[in-house]
Short mmCIF file of C-alpha atoms in Angstrom, two decimals:
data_model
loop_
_atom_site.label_atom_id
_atom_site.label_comp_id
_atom_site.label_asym_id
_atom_site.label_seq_id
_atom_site.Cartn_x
_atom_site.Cartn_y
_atom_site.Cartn_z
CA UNK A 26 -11.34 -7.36 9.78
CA UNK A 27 -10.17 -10.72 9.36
CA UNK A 28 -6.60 -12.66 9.91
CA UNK A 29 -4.20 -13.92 6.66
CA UNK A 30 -1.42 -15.54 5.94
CA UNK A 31 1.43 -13.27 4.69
CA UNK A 32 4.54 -14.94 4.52
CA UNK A 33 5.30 -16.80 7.50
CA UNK A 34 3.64 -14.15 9.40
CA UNK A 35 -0.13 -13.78 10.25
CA UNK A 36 -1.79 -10.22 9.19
CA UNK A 37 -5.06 -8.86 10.19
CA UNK A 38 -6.49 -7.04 6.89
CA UNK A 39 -9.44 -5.36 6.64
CA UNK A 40 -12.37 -3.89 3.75
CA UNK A 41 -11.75 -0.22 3.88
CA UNK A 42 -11.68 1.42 0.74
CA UNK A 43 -8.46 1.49 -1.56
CA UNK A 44 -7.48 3.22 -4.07
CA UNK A 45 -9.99 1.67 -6.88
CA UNK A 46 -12.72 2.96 -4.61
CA UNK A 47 -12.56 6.61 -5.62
CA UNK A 48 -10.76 8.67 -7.85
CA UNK A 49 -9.64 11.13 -5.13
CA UNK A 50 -9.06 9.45 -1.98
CA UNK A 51 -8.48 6.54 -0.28
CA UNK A 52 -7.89 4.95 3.43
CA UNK A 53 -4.81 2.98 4.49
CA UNK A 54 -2.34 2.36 7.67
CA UNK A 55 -0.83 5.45 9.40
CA UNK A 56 0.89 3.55 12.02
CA UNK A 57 3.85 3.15 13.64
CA UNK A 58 3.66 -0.15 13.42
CA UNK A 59 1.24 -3.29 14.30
CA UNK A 60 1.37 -1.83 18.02
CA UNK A 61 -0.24 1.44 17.21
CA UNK A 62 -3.80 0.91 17.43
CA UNK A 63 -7.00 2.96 17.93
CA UNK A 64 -10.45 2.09 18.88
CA UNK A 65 -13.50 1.53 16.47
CA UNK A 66 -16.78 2.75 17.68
CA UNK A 67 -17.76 -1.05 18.07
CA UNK A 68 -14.80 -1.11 20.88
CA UNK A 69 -12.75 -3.47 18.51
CA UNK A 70 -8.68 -1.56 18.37
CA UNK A 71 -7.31 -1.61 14.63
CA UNK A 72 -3.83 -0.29 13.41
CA UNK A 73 -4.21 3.46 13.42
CA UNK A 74 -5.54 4.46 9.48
CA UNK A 75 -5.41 7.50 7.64
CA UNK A 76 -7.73 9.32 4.35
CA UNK A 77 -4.77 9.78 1.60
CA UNK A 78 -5.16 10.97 -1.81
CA UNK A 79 -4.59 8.90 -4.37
CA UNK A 80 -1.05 9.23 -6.24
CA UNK A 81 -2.80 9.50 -9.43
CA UNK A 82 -5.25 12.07 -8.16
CA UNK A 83 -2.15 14.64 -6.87
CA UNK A 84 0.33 13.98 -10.05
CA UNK A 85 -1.85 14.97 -12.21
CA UNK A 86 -2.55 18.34 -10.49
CA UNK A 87 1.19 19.10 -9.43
CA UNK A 88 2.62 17.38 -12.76
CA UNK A 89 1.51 20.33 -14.46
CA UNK A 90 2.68 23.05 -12.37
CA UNK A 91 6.04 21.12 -11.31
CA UNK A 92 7.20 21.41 -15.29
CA UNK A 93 6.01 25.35 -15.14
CA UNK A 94 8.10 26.15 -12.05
CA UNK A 95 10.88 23.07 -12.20
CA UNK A 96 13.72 26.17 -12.60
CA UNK A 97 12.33 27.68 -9.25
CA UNK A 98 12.21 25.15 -7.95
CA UNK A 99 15.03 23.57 -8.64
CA UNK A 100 16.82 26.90 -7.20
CA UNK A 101 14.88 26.64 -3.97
CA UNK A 102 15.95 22.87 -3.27
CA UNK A 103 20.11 23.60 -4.19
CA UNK A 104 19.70 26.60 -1.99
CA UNK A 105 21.58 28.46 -4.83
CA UNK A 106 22.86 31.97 -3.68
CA UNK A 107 21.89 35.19 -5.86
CA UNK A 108 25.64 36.32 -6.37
CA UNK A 109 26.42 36.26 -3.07
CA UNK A 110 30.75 36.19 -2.90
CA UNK A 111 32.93 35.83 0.02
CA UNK A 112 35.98 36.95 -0.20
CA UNK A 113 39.61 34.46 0.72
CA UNK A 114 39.80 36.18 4.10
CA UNK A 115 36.56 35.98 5.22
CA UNK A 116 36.08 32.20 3.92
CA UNK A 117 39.36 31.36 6.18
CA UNK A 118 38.16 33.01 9.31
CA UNK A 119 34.27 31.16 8.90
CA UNK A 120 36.84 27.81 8.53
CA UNK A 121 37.93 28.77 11.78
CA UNK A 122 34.14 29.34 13.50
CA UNK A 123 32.62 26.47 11.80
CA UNK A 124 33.54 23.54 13.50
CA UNK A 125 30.28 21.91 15.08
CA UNK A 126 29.28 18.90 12.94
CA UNK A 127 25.81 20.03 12.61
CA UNK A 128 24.26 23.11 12.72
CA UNK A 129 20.64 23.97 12.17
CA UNK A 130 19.87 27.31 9.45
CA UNK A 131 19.70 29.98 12.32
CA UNK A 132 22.46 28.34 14.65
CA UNK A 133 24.81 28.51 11.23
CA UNK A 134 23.65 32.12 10.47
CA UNK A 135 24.72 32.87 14.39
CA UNK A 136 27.77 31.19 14.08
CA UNK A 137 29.08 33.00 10.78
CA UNK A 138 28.08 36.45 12.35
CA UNK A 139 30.88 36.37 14.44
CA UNK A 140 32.91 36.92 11.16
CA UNK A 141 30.43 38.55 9.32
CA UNK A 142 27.71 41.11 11.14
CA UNK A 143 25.16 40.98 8.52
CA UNK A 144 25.16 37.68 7.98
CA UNK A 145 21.79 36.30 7.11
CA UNK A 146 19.75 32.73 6.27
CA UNK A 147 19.85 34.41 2.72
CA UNK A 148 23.54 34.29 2.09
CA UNK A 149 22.87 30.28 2.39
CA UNK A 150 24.01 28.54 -0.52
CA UNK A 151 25.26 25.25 -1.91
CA UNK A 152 28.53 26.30 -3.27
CA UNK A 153 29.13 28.62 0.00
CA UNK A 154 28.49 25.41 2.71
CA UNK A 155 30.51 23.41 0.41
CA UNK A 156 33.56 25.46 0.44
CA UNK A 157 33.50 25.25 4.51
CA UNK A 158 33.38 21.46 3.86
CA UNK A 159 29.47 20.76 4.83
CA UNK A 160 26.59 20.13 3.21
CA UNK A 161 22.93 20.98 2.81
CA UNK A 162 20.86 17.96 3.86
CA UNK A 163 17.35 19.49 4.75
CA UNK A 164 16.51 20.39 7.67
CA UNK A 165 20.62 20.98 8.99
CA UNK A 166 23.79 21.65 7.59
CA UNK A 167 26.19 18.97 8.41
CA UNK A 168 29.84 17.92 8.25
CA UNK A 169 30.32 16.21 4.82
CA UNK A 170 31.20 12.93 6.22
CA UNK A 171 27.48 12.30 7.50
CA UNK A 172 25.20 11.39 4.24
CA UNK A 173 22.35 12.94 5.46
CA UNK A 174 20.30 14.42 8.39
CA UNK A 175 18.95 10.95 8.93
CA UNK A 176 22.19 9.28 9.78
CA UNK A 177 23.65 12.06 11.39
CA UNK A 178 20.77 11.84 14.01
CA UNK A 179 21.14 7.85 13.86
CA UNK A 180 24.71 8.03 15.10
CA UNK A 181 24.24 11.17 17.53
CA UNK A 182 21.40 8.63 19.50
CA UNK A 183 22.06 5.14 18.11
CA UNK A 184 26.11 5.69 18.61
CA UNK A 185 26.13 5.15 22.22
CA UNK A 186 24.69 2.39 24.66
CA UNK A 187 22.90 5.21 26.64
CA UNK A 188 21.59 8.48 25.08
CA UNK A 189 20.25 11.99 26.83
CA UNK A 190 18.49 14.13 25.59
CA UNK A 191 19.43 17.20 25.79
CA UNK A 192 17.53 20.80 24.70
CA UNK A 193 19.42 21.39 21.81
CA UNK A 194 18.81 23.30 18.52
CA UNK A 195 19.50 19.94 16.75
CA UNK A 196 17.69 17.27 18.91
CA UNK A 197 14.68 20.13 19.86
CA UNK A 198 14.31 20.29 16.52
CA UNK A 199 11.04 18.42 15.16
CA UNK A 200 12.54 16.57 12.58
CA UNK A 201 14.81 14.84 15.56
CA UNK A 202 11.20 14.55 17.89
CA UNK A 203 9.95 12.48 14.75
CA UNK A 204 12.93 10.15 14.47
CA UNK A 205 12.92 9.78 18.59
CA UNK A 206 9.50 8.47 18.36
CA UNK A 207 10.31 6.44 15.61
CA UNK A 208 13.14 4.74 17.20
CA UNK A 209 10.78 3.72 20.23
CA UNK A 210 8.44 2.24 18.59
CA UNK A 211 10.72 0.25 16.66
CA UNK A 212 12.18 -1.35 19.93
CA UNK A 213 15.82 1.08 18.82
CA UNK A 214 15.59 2.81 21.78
CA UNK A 215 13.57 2.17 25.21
CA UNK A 216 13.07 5.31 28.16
CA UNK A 217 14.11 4.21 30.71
CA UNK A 218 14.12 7.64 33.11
CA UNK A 219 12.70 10.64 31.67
CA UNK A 220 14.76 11.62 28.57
CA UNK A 221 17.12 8.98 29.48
CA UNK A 222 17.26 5.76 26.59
CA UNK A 223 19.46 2.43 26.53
CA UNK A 224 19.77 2.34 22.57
CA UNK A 225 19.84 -1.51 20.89
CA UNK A 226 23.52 -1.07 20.79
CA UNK A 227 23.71 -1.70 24.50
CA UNK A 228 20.37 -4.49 23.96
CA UNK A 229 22.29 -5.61 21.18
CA UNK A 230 25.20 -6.61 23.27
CA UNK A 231 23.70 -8.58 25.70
CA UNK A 232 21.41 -10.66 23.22
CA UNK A 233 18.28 -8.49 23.52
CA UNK A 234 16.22 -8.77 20.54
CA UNK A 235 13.38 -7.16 19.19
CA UNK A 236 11.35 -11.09 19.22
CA UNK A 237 12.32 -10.98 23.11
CA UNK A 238 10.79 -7.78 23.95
CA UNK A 239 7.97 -8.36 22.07
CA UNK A 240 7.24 -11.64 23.47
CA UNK A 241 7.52 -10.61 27.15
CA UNK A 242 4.65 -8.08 26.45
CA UNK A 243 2.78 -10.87 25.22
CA UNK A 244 3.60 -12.87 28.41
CA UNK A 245 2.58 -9.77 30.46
CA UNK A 246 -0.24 -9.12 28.67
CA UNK A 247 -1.64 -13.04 29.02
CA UNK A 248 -1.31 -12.93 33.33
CA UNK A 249 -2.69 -9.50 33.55
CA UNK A 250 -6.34 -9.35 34.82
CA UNK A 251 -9.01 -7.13 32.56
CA UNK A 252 -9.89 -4.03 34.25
CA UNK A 253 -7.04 -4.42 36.83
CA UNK A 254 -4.02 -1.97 37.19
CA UNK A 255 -0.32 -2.76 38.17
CA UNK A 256 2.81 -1.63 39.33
CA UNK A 257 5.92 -2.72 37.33
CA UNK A 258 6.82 -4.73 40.25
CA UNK A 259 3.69 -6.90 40.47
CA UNK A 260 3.90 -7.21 36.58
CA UNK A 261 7.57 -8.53 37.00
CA UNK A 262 6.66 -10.89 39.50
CA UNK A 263 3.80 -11.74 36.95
CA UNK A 264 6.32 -13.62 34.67
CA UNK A 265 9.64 -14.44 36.68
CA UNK A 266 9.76 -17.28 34.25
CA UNK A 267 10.22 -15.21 31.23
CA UNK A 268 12.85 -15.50 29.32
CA UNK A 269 14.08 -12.12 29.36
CA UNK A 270 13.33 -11.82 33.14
CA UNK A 271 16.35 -14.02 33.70
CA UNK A 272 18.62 -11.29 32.27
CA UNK A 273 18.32 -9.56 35.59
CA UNK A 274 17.77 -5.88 34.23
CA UNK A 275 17.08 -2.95 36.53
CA UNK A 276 13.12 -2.77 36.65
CA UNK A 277 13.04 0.37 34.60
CA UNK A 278 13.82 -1.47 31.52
CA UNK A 279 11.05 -3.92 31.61
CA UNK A 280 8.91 -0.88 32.23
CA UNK A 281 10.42 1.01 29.54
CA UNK A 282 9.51 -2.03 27.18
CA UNK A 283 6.33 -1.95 28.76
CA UNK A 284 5.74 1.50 27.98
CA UNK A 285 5.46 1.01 24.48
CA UNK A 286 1.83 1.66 22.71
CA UNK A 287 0.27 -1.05 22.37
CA UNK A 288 -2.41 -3.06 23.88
CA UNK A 289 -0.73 -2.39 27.64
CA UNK A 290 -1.65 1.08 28.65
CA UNK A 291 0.07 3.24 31.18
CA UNK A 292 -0.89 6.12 33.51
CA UNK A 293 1.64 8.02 35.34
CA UNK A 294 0.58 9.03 38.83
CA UNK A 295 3.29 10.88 40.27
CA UNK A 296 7.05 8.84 40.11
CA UNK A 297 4.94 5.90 39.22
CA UNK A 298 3.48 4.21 36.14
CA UNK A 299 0.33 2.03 36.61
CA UNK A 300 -0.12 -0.67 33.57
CA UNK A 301 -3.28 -2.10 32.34
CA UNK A 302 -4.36 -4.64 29.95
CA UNK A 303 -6.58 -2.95 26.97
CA UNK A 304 -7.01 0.65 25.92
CA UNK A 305 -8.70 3.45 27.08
CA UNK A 306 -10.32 6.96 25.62
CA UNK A 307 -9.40 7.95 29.32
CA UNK A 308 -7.60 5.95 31.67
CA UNK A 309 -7.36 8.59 34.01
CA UNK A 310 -10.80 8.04 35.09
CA UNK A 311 -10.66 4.31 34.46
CA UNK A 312 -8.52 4.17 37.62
CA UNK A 313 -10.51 6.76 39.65
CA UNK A 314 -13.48 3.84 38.87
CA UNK A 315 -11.07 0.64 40.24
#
């Protein structure tokens, strides 16, 4: 691994194999982002990687088989019904039941059986979600003034200055777990209790930028001691002189921008986190040895 100019940023890059390498497969980044990091047997931490196959490599075995089945297919992705007809009556009365602005496949198929009894995920069609004014955007059925699933779940977490989650068909769902996770690490939204986020809309209003956070890691990270773990109110008192410490926030922000992965590591021992500087296969233990 070595460091390179990209820009008027500073990359690390490294000699695994790409695509030219092999005809089948090939390694690159599976990360979050630069953050994300894993050990190397050597000890050294590199941005997590993954084994992918080669674009070339899987075209030319689904190209094939996509122009055999592209009909089928095409019927599977529009969700196209096979004839199934609702009648004036029954479409006004599902108007009526229909009225959440998202609804997962199951949830709708519960809702409409109040109308209909035999209602099932097979009466699921384009033309049928369309006439209740929704649409299909894999994996929920929304109100047609969201685009897609993506900003639907953007505005239900991103809307607000605080978000909770809540166990909900929608946000249990693991398309939603995925975005969550996403959004931390991409400094959107930080935990600050258990289930309990301040989104950037709220950071965003009082000046907090992504370059702040990241550089009062950095400034944590340079006064902590190898091998040594802390509280989040020794860290704090670490770098009073920070920048962002002179926005006063309640201490569980700065640990919820702490908490990030990275090259701090936390351990939760009880109510409390305990940071460290580094990673560890097992921290754990690490502390049982301190």
């Amino acid at each position: 691994m070595w460091e390179a100019t990209w820009g008027k940023e500073i990359i690390t890059k490294n000699n695994l194999p790409g695509q030219r390498a092999h005809k089948m497969v090939h390694i690159r980044p599976k990360a979050n982002n630069k953050n994300d990091v894993t050990f190397l047997p050597d000890g050294q931490t590199i941005t997590k990687q993954g084994l992918w196959l080669n674009a070339k490599y899987v075209s030319d075995i689904v190209g094939p088989l996509f122009e055999i089945r592209k009909d089928e297919i095409n019927l599977k992705r529009d969700m196209v019904s096979k004839g199934i007809e609702l009648n004036e009556t029954d479409l006004d009365s599902l108007k009526g039941i229909v009225t959440e602005n998202a609804y997962t496949p199951e949830t709708f198929v519960e809702a409409c059986r109040q109308v209909i009894r035999d209602f099932n995920l097979d009466w699921i069609s384009k033309d049928l979600v369309e006439s209740l004014d929704y649409r299909i955007s894999s994996p929920y059925i929304l109100e047609k003034r969201y685009l897609d699933s993506r900003s639907y779940i953007e505005e239900v977490i991103l809307g607000t200055d605080y978000f909770k989650m809540e166990d909900t068909p929608i946000l249990s769902h693991p398309y939603a777990s995925r975005m969550i996770a996403k959004m931390r690490d991409g400094w959107r939204i930080i935990e600050i209790e258990t289930d309990f986020y301040i989104t950037e809309r709220a950071l965003s209003k009082t000046g907090i930028t992504v370059r702040l956070q990241e550089s009062y890691r950095e400034s944590v990270l340079d006064q902590m001691e190898t091998g040594r773990f802390y509280t989040i109110e020794q860290l704090v008192d670490l770098v009073e002189n920070d920048l962002l410490e002179e926005y006063g926030f309640d201490e569980r922000v700065y640990e919820g921008i702490l908490r990030r992965q990275g090259k701090i590591s936390n351990v939760r021992v009880g109510e409390t986190y305990l940071f460290t500087s580094g990673m560890s296969r097992n921290l754990p233990q690490s502390l049982m040895d301190t």
